[in-house]
XYZ file of C-alpha atoms in Angstrom:
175
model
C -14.870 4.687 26.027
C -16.440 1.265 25.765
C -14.457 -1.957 25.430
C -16.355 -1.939 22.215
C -14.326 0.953 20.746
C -13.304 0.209 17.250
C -15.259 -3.052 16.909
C -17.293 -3.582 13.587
C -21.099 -4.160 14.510
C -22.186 -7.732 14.471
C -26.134 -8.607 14.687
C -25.416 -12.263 15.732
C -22.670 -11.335 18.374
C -25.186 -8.364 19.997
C -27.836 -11.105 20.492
C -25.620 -14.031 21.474
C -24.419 -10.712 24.297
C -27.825 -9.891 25.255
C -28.537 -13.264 25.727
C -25.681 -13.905 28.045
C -26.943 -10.318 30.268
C -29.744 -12.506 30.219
C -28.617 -15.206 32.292
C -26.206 -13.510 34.356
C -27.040 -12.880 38.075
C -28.873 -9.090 38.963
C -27.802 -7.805 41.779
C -30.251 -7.532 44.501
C -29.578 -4.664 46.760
C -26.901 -2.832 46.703
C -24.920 0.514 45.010
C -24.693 0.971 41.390
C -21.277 0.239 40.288
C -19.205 0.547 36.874
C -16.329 -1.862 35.773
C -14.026 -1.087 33.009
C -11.105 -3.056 31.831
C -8.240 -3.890 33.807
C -5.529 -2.324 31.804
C -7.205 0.122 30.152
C -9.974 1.364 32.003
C -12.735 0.990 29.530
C -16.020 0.373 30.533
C -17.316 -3.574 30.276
C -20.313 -3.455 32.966
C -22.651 -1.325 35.086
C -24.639 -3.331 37.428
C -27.342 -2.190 39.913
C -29.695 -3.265 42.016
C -32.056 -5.416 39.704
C -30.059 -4.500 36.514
C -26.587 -4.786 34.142
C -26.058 -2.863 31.046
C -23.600 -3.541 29.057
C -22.017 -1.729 25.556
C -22.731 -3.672 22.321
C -20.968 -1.236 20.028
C -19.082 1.689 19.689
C -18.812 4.245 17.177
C -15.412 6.426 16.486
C -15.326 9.852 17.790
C -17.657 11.950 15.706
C -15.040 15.036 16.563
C -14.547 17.187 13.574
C -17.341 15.070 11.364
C -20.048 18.219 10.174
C -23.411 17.714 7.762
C -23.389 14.935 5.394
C -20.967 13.017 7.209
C -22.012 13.569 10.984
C -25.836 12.946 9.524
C -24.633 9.622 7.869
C -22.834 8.314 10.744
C -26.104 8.339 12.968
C -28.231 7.142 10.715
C -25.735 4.051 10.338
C -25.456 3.535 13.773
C -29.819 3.787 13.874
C -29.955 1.473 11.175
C -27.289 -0.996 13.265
C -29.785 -0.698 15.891
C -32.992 -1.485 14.030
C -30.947 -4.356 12.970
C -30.774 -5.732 16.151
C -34.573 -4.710 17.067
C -36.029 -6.274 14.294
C -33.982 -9.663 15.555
C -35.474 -9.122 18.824
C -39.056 -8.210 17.885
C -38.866 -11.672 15.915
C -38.168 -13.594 19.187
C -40.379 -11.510 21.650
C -42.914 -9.618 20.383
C -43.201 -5.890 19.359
C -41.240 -3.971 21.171
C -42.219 -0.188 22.549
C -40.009 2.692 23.324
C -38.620 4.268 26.807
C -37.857 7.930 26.827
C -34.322 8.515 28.107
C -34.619 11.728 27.766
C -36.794 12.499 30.894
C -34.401 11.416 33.317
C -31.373 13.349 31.505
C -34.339 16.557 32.498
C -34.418 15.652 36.101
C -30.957 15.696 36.042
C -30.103 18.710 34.712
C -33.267 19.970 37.682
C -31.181 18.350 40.230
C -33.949 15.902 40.853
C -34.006 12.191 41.728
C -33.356 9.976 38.725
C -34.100 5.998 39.059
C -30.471 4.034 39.103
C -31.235 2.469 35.756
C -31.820 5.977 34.383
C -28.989 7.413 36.185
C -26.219 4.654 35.356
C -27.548 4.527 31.446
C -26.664 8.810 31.368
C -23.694 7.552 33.401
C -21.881 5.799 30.361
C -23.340 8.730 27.957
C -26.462 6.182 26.579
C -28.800 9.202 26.253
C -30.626 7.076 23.370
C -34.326 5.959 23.756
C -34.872 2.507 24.694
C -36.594 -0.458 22.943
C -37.774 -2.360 25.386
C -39.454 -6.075 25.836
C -40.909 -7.887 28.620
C -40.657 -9.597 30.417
C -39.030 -12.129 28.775
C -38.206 -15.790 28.113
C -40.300 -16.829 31.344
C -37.219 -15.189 33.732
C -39.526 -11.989 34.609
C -36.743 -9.700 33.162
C -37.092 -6.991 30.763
C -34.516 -6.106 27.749
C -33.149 -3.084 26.510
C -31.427 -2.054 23.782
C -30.646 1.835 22.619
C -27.790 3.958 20.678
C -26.812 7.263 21.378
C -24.344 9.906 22.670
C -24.344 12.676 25.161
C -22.928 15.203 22.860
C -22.204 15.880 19.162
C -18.909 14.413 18.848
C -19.018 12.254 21.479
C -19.130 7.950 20.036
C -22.110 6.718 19.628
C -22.371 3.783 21.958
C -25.062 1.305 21.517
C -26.119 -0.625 25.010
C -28.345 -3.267 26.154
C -29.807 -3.577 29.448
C -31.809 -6.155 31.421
C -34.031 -5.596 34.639
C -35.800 -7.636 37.270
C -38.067 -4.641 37.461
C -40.085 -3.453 34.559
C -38.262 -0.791 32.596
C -40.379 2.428 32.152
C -39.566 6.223 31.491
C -39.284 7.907 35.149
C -42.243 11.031 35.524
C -41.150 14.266 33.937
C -40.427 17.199 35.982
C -43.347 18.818 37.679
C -42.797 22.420 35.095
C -42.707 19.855 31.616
């Protein structure tokens, strides 16, 4: 769980959040490394080297939901996210997409994923990205995605920024 847990989604907060990751330092070198909440554990940061991601929102437990009702709660939580896309296409350009996907496949293949890859299927953000950048003259690229790691898992909506352009790793060798 996210320190977003049980928080109603708010366009303006997201950005005004995304535009503090912004400014905050990257780590240069160094391991990747989760923090969650003092007294309760829940995660608030994963920073890298070159790269935080952060949770923007998250969705109740989709446990028990089935059909109509699982169906609508993802396609709420995509339409929350195009929200916040079309905000940031506005500001910087069109964005394009980042499979997640391929690194969750050379996991599962016990191969190498990048950090960024690895700490995003860390905190169960298996959703493509949108991506821009770089941005706002800082040479950092922005990320934004929603999704889960497993049907009744939250949905958890994230946002990411890099020093290092943000691009799909290579598939396995066999895909």
């Amino acid at each position: 769980m996210s320190v977003r847990a049980g928080e109603t989604f708010d366009v303006v907060r997201a950005v005004t959040d995304i535009e503090a990751l912004l400014a905050a330092p990257l780590p240069d070198t160094g391991p990747t490394v989760t923090e969650g909440e003092p007294d309760t554990g829940e995660w608030t940061v994963t920073a890298g080297e070159g790269f935080r991601i952060i949770p923007l929102w998250e969705s109740a437990s989709l446990d028990g939901m089935h059909g109509a009702e699982w169906d609508d709660a993802i396609e709420a939580a995509e339409a929350r996210l195009a929200s916040l896309v079309a905000v940031l296409d506005s500001r910087w350009g069109a964005h394009r997409q980042v499979a997640v996907h391929v690194a969750l496949l050379l996991e599962q293949d016990g191969e190498p994923v990048p950090a960024l890859f690895q700490a995003l299927l860390d905190e169960d953000c298996h959703g493509d990205l949108a991506v821009w950048g770089p941005v706002s003259g800082q040479g950092r690229w922005v990320g934004v995605s929603v999704g889960h790691s497993d049907g009744d898992a939250p949905l958890v909506m994230a946002a990411v920024v890099s020093d290092h352009p943000v691009v799909a790793p290579d598939p396995p060798s066999w895909l």
